[in-house]
mmCIF file of C-alpha atoms in Angstrom:
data_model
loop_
_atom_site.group_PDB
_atom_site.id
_atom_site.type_symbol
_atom_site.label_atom_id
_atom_site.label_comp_id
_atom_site.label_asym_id
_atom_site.label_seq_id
_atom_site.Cartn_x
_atom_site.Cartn_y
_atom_site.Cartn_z
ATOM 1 C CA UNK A 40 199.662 -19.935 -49.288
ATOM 2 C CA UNK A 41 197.980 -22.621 -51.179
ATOM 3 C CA UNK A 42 197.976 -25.948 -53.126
ATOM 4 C CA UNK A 43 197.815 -23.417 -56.322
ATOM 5 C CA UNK A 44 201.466 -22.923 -55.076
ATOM 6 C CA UNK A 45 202.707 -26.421 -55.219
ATOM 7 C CA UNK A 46 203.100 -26.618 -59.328
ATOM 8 C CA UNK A 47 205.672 -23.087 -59.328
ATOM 9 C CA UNK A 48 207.837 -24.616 -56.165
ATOM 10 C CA UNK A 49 208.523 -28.031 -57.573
ATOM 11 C CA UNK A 50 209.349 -25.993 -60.756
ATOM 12 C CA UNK A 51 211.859 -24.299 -58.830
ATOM 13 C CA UNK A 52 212.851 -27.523 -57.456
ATOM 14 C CA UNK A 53 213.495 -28.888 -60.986
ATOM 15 C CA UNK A 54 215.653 -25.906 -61.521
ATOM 16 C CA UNK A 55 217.694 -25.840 -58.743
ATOM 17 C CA UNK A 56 218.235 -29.740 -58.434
ATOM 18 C CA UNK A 57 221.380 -31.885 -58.993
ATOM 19 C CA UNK A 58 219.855 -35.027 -59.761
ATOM 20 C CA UNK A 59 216.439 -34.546 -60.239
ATOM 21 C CA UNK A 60 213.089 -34.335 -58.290
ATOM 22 C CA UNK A 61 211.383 -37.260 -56.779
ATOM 23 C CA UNK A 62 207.622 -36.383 -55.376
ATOM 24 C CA UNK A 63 205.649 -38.210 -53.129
ATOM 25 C CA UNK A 64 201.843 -36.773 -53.093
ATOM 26 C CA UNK A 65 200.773 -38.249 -49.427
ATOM 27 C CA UNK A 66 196.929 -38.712 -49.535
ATOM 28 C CA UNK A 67 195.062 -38.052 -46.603
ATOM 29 C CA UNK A 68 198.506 -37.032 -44.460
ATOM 30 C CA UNK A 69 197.518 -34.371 -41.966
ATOM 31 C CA UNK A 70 200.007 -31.341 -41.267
ATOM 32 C CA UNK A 71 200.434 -32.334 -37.470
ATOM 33 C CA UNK A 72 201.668 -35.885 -38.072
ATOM 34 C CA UNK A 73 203.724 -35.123 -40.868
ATOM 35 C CA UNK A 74 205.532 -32.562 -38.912
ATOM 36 C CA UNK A 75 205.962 -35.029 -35.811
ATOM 37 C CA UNK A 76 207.815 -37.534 -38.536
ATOM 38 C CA UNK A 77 209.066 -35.792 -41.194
ATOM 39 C CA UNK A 78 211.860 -35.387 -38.649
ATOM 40 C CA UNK A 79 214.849 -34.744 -41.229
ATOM 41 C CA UNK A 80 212.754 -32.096 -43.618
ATOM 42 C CA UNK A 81 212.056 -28.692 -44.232
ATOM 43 C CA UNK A 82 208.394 -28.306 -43.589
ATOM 44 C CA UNK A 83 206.217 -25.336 -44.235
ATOM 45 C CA UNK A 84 202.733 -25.646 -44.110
ATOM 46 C CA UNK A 85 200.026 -24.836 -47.218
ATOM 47 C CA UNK A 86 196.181 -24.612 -47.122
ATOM 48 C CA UNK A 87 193.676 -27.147 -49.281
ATOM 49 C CA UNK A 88 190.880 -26.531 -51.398
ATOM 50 C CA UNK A 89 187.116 -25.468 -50.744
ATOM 51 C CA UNK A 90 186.528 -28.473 -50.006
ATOM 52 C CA UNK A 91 189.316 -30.316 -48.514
ATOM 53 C CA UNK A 92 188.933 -33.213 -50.725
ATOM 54 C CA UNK A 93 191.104 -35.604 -53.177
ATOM 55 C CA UNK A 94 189.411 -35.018 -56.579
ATOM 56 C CA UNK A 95 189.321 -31.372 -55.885
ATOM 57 C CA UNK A 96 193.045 -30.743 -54.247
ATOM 58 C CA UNK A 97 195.205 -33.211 -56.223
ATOM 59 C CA UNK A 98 193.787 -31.230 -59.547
ATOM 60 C CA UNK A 99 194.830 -27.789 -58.251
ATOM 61 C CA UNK A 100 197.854 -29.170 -56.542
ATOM 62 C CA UNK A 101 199.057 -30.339 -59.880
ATOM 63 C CA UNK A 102 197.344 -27.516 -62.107
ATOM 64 C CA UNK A 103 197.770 -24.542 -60.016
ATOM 65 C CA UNK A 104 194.162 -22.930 -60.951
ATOM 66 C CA UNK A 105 191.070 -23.077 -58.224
ATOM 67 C CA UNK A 106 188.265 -25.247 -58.379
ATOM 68 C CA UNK A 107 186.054 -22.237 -60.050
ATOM 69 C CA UNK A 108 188.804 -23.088 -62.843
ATOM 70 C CA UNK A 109 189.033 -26.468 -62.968
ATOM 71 C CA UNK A 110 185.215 -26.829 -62.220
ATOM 72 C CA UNK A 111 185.745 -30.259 -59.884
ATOM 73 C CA UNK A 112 184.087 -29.103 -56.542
ATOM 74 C CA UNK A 113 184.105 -32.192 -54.640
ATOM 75 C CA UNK A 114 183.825 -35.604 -54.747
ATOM 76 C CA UNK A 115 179.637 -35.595 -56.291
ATOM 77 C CA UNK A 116 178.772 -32.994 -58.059
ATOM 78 C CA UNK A 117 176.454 -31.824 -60.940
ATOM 79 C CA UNK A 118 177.388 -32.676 -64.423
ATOM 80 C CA UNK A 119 174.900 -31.776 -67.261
ATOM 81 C CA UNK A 120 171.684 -32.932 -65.612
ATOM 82 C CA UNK A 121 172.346 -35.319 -63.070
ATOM 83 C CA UNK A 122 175.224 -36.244 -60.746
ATOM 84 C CA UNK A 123 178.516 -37.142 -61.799
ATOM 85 C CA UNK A 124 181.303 -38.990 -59.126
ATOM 86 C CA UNK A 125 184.524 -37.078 -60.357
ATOM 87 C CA UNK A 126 186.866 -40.164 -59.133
ATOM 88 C CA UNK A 127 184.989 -42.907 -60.918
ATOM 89 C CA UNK A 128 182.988 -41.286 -63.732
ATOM 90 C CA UNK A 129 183.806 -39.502 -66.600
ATOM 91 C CA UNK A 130 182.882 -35.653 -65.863
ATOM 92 C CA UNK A 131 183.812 -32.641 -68.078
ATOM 93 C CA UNK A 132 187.142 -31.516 -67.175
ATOM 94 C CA UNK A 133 188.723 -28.560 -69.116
ATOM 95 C CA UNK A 134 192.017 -29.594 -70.756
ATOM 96 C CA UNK A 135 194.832 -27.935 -68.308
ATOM 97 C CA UNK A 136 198.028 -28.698 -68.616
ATOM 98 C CA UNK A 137 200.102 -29.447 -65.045
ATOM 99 C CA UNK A 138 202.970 -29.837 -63.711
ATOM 100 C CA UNK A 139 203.927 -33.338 -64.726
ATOM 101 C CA UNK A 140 203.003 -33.069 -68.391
ATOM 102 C CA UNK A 141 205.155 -29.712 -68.551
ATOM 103 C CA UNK A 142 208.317 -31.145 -67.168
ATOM 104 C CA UNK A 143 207.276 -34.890 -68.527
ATOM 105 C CA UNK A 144 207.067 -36.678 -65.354
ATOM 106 C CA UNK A 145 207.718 -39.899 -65.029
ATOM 107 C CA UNK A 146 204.489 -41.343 -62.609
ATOM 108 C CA UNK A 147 203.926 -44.148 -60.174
ATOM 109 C CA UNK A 148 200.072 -43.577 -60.028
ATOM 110 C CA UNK A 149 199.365 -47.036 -58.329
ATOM 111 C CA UNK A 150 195.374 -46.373 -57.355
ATOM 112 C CA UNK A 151 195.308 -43.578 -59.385
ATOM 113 C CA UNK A 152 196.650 -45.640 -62.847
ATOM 114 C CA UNK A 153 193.594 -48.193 -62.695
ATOM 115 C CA UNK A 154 190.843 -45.081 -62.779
ATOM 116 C CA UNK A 155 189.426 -44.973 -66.103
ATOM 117 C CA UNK A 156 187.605 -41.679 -65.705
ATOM 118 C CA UNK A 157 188.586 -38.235 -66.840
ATOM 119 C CA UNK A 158 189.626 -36.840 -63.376
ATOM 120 C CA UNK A 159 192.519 -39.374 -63.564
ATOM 121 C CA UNK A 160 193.381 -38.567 -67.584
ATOM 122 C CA UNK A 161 193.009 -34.927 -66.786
ATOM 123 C CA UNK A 162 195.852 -36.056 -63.486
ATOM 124 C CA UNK A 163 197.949 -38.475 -66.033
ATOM 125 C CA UNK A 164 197.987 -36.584 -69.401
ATOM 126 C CA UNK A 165 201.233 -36.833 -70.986
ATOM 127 C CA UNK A 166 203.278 -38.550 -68.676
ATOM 128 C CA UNK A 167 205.528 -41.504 -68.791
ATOM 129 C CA UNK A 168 203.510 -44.171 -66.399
ATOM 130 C CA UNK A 169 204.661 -46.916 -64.927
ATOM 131 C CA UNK A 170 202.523 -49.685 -64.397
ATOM 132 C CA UNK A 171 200.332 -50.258 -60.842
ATOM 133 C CA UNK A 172 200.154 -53.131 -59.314
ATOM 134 C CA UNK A 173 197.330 -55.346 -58.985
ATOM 135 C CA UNK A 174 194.417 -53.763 -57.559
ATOM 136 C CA UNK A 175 194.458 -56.865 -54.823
ATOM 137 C CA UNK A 176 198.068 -55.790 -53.896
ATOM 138 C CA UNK A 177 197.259 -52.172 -53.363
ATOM 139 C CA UNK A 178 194.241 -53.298 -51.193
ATOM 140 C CA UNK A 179 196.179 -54.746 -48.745
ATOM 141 C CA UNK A 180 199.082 -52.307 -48.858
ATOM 142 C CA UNK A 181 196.671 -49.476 -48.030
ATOM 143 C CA UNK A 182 195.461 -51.466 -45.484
ATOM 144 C CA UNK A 183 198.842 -51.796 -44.152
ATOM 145 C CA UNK A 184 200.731 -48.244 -43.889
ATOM 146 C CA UNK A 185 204.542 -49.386 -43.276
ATOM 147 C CA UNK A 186 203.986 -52.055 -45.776
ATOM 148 C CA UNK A 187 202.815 -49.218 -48.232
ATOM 149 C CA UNK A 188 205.672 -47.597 -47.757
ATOM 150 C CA UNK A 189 207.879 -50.593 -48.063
ATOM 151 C CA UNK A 190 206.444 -50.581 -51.698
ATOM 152 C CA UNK A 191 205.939 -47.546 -52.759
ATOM 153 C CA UNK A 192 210.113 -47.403 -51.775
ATOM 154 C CA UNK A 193 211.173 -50.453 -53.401
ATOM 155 C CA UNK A 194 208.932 -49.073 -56.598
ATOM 156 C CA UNK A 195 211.159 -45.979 -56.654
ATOM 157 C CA UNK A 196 214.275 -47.520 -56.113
ATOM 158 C CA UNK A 197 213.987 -49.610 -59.631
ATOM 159 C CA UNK A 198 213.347 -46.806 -61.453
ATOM 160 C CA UNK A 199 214.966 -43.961 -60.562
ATOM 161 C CA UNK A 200 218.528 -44.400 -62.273
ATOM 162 C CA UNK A 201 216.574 -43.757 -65.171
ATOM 163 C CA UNK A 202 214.677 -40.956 -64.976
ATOM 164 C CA UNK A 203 215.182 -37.429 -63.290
ATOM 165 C CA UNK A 204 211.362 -36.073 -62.583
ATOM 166 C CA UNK A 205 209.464 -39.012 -60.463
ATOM 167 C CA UNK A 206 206.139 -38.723 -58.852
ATOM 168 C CA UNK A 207 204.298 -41.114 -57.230
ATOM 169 C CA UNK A 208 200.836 -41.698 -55.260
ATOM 170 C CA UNK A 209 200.792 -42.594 -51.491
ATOM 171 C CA UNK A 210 197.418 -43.764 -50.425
ATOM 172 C CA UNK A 211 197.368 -43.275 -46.702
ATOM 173 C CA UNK A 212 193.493 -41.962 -46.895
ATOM 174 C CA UNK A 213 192.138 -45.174 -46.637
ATOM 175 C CA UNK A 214 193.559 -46.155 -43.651
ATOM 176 C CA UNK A 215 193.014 -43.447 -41.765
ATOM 177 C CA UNK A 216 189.517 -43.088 -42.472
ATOM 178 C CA UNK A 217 188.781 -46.081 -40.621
ATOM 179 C CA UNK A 218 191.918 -46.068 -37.758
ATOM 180 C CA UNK A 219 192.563 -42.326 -37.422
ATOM 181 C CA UNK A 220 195.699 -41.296 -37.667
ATOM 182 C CA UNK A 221 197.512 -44.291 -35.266
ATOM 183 C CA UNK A 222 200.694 -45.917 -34.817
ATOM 184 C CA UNK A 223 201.055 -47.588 -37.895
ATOM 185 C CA UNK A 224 200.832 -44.350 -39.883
ATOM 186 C CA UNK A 225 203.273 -42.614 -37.527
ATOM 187 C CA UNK A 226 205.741 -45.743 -38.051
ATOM 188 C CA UNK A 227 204.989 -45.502 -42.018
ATOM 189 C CA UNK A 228 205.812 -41.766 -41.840
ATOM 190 C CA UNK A 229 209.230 -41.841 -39.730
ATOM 191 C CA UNK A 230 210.171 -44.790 -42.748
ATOM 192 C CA UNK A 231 209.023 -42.419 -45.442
ATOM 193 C CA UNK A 232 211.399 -39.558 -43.926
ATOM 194 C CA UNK A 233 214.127 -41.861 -43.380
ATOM 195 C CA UNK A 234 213.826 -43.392 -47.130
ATOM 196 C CA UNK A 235 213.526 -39.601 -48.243
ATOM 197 C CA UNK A 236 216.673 -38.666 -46.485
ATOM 198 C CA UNK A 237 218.115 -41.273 -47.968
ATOM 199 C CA UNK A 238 217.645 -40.474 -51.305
ATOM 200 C CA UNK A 239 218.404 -36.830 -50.837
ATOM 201 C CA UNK A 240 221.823 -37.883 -49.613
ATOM 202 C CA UNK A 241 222.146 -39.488 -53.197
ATOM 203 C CA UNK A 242 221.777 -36.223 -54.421
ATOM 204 C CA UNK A 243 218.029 -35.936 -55.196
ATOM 205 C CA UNK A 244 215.424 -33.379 -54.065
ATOM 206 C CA UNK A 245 212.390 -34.884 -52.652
ATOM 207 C CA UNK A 246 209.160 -33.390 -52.138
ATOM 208 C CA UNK A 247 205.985 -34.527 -50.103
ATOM 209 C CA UNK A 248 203.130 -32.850 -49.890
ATOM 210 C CA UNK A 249 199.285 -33.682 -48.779
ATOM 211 C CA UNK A 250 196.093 -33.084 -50.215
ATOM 212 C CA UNK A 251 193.893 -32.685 -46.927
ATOM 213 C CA UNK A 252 193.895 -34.014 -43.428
ATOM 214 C CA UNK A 253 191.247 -35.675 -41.343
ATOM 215 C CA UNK A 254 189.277 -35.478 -38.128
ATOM 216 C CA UNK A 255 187.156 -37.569 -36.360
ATOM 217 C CA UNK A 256 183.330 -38.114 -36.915
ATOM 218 C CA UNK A 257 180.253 -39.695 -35.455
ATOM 219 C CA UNK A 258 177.368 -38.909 -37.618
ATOM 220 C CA UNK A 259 173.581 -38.504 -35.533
ATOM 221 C CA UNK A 260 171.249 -40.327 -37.065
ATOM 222 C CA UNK A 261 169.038 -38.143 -36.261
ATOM 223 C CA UNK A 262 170.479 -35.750 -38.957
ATOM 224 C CA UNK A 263 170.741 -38.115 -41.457
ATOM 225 C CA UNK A 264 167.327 -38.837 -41.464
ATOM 226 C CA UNK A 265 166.648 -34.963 -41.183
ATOM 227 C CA UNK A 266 169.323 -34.683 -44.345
ATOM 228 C CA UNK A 267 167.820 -37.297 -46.367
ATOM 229 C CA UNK A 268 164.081 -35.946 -45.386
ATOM 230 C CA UNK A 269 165.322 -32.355 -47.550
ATOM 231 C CA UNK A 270 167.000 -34.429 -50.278
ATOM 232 C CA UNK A 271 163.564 -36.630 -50.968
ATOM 233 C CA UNK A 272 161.237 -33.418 -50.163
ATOM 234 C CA UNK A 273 162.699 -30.542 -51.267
ATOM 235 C CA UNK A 274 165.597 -31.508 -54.236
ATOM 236 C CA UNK A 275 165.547 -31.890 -58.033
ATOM 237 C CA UNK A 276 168.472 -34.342 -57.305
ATOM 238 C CA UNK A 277 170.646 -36.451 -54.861
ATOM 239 C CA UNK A 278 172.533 -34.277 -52.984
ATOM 240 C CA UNK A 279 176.451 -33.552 -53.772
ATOM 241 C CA UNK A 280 179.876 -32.470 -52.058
ATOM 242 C CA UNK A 281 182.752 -34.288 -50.071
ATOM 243 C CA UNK A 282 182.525 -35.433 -46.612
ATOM 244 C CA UNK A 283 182.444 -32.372 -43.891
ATOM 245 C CA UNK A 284 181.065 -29.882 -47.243
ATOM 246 C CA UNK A 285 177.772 -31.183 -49.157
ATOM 247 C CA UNK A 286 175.349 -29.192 -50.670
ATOM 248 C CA UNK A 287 171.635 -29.390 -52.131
ATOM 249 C CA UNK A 288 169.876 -28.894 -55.555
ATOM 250 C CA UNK A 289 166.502 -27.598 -54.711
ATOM 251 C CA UNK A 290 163.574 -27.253 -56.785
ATOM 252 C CA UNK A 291 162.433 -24.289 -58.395
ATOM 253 C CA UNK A 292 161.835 -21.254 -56.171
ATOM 254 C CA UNK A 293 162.761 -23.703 -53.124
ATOM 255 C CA UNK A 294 166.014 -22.214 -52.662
ATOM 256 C CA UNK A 295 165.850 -20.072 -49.571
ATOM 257 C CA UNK A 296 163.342 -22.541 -47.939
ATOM 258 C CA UNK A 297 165.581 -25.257 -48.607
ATOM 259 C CA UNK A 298 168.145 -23.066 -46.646
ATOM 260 C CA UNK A 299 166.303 -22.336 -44.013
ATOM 261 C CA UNK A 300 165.324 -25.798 -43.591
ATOM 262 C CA UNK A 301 168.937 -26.816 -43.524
ATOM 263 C CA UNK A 302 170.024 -24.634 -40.740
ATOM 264 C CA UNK A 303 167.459 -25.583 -38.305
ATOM 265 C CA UNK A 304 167.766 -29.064 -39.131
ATOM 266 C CA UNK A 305 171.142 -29.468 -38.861
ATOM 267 C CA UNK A 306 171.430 -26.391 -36.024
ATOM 268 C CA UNK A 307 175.349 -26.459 -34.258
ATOM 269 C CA UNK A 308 176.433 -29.332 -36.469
ATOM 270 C CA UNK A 309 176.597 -27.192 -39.670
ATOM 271 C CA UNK A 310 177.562 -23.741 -40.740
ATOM 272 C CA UNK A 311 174.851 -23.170 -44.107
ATOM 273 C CA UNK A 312 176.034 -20.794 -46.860
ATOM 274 C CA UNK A 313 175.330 -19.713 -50.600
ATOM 275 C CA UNK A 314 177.324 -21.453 -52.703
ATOM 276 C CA UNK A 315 178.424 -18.262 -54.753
ATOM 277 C CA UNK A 316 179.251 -16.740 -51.228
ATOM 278 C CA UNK A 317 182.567 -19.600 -50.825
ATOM 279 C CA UNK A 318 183.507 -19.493 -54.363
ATOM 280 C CA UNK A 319 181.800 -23.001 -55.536
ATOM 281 C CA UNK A 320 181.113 -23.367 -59.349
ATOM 282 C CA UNK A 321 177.570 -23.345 -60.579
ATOM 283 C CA UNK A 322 176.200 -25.146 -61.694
ATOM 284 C CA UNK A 323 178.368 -27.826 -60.401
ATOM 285 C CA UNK A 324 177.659 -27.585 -56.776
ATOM 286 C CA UNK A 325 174.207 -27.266 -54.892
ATOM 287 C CA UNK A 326 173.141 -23.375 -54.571
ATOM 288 C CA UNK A 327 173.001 -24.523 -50.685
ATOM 289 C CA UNK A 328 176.065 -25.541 -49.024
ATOM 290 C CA UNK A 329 176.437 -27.035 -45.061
ATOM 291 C CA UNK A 330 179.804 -27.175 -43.832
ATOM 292 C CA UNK A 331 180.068 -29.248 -40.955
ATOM 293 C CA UNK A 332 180.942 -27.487 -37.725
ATOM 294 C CA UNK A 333 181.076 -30.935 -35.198
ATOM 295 C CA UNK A 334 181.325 -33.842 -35.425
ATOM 296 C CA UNK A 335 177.906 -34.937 -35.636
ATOM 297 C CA UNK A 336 177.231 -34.006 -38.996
ATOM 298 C CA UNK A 337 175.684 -35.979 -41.747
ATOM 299 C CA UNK A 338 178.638 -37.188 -43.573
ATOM 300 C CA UNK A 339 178.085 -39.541 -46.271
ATOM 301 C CA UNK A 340 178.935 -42.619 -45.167
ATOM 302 C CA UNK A 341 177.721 -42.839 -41.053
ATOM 303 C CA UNK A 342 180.167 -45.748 -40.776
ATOM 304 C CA UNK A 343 183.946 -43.512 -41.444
ATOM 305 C CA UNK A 344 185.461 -42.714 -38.114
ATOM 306 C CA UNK A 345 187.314 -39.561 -39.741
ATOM 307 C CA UNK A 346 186.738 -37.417 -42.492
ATOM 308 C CA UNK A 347 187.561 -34.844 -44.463
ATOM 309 C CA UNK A 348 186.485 -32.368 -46.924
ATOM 310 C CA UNK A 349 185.775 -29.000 -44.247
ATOM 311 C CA UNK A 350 187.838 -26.081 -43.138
ATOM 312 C CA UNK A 351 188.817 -26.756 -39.659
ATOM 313 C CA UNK A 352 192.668 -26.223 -39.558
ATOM 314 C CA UNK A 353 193.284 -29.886 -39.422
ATOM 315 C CA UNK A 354 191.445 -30.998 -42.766
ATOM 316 C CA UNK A 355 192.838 -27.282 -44.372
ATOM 317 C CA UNK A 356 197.102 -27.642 -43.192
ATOM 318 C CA UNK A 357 198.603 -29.001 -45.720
ATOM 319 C CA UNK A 358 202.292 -30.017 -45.185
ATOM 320 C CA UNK A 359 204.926 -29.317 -47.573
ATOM 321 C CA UNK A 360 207.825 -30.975 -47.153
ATOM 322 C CA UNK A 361 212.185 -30.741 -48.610
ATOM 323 C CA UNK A 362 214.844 -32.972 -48.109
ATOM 324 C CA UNK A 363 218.023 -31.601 -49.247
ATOM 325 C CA UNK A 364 221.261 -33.202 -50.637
#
């Protein structure tokens, strides 16, 4: 079962509900902790996107079609001739219509309403939108888990006599790239569940659900250097992908040297596949794909202490989550 799922089940949930449907899409929330806090739900558990990443997920999470579909592999990816950043530039999305703009959502996007690309229009479209904050306030809120909460709460609470369909952004991510998954997440959790019940005992029916989880990291430098060597050597272009999954672009006739290259550079740290062989879009992503297999592996940025974006279990579980009236 998986993310493709979640746009049919909060349908149902529309149908079946007394007072209406209030969402909360949990970024970065990993199936394990929301099942240790989420005390008062019914959980099941669904599977992410190839990769396990934000601008890939929250599209088919709210869309219901693959990434083949959608054509947003990852976080960097090819767009015409050069490299596009699907959260913060404008890259061709086809025009699908999701969940939200069916059943005209009302949305507290918060990050997500000051993007001005087209992964967040193609997110948006057709909703009613409420205002985010400043982008200094969220900052610090994401920064601070219960206090995200606290606000993200007090948000829903103003508006929710007045409309029956809510969903709303919860930007956990952040945080636990640099802390993990620690006791202020745990303690913003167990306030979100309690908050949930609450408003399920008011008669709503509340959804959560996650886009990915996160494990820990520790790039070698070693194969960053050895990553970076293939990108300047071998590559028609910067390389792309999303944390634990990038791939290459290699010049002409380079391909299979490029993969061999790859696999002994990167040897127990990466798995190295064909791009058409795990269902990735051409031309959007590289023709050569490493998926990281430890913890060691090149990530993007050497500094995050977890990350996301591969198929171990605890980047793929995705909870799901029901409180009941």
């Amino acid at each position: 079962m998986s993310l493709a799922e979640v746009p049919s089940r909060l349908e149902d949930a529309l149908r079946d509900a007394n007072r209406g449907v209030i969402v909360l899409a949990v970024d970065g929330l990993s199936s394990d902790v929301a099942k240790q806090t989420w005390l008062e739900a019914e959980i099941s558990t669904l599977t992410s996107t190839m990769p396990s990443t934000s601008a890939t997920a929250w599209l088919t999470a709210l869309t219901g079609v693959p990434a083949d579909v959608h054509r947003v592999p990852g976080m960097v990816y090819r767009n015409g001739s050069g490299l596009v950043h699907a959260i913060t530039g404008s890259p061709r999305i086809p025009v699908l219509p999701t969940v939200l703009e069916r059943h005209g959502a009302t949305v507290l996007a918060r990050e997500i309403d000051l993007l001005n690309g087209t992964w967040a229009q193609a997110l948006l479209r057709g909703c009613n939108r409420i205002p985010a904050p400043a982008q200094h306030k969220l900052t610090a809120q994401a920064e601070d888990p219960p206090l995200l909460v606290a606000n993200v709460v007090a948000d829903l609470d103003k508006v929710s006599a007045d409309h029956s369909f809510l969903w709303t952004y919860v930007n956990i991510d952040d945080h636990v790239h640099r802390h993990g998954y620690d006791e202020s997440v745990h303690e913003a959790m167990l306030r979100l569940d309690a908050h949930a019940s609450r408003w399920a005992a008011q008669g709503w029916t509340v959804v959560a659900h996650s886009d990915h989880g996160q494990v820990p990291v520790a790039a070698d430098p070693g194969l960053v250097e050895a990553w970076d060597a293939i990108v300047r050597e071998e590559c028609v272009i910067p390389s792309g992908g999303a944390g634990r999954v990038r791939w290459l672009y290699p010049k002409p006739d380079r391909l299979e040297a490029v993969f061999d290259r790859v696999a002994a550079a990167l040897g127990a740290a990466a798995t190295v596949h064909h791009a058409s062989d795990l269902g990735l879009p051409q031309p959007e992503a590289g023709p050569v794909v490493a998926v990281a297999a430890s913890a060691a592996f090149p990530v993007p940025d050497p500094s995050a202490r977890f990350e996301h974006g591969g198929v171990s279990a605890e980047e793929l579980d995705v909870p799901y989550a029901v409180w009941r009236a």
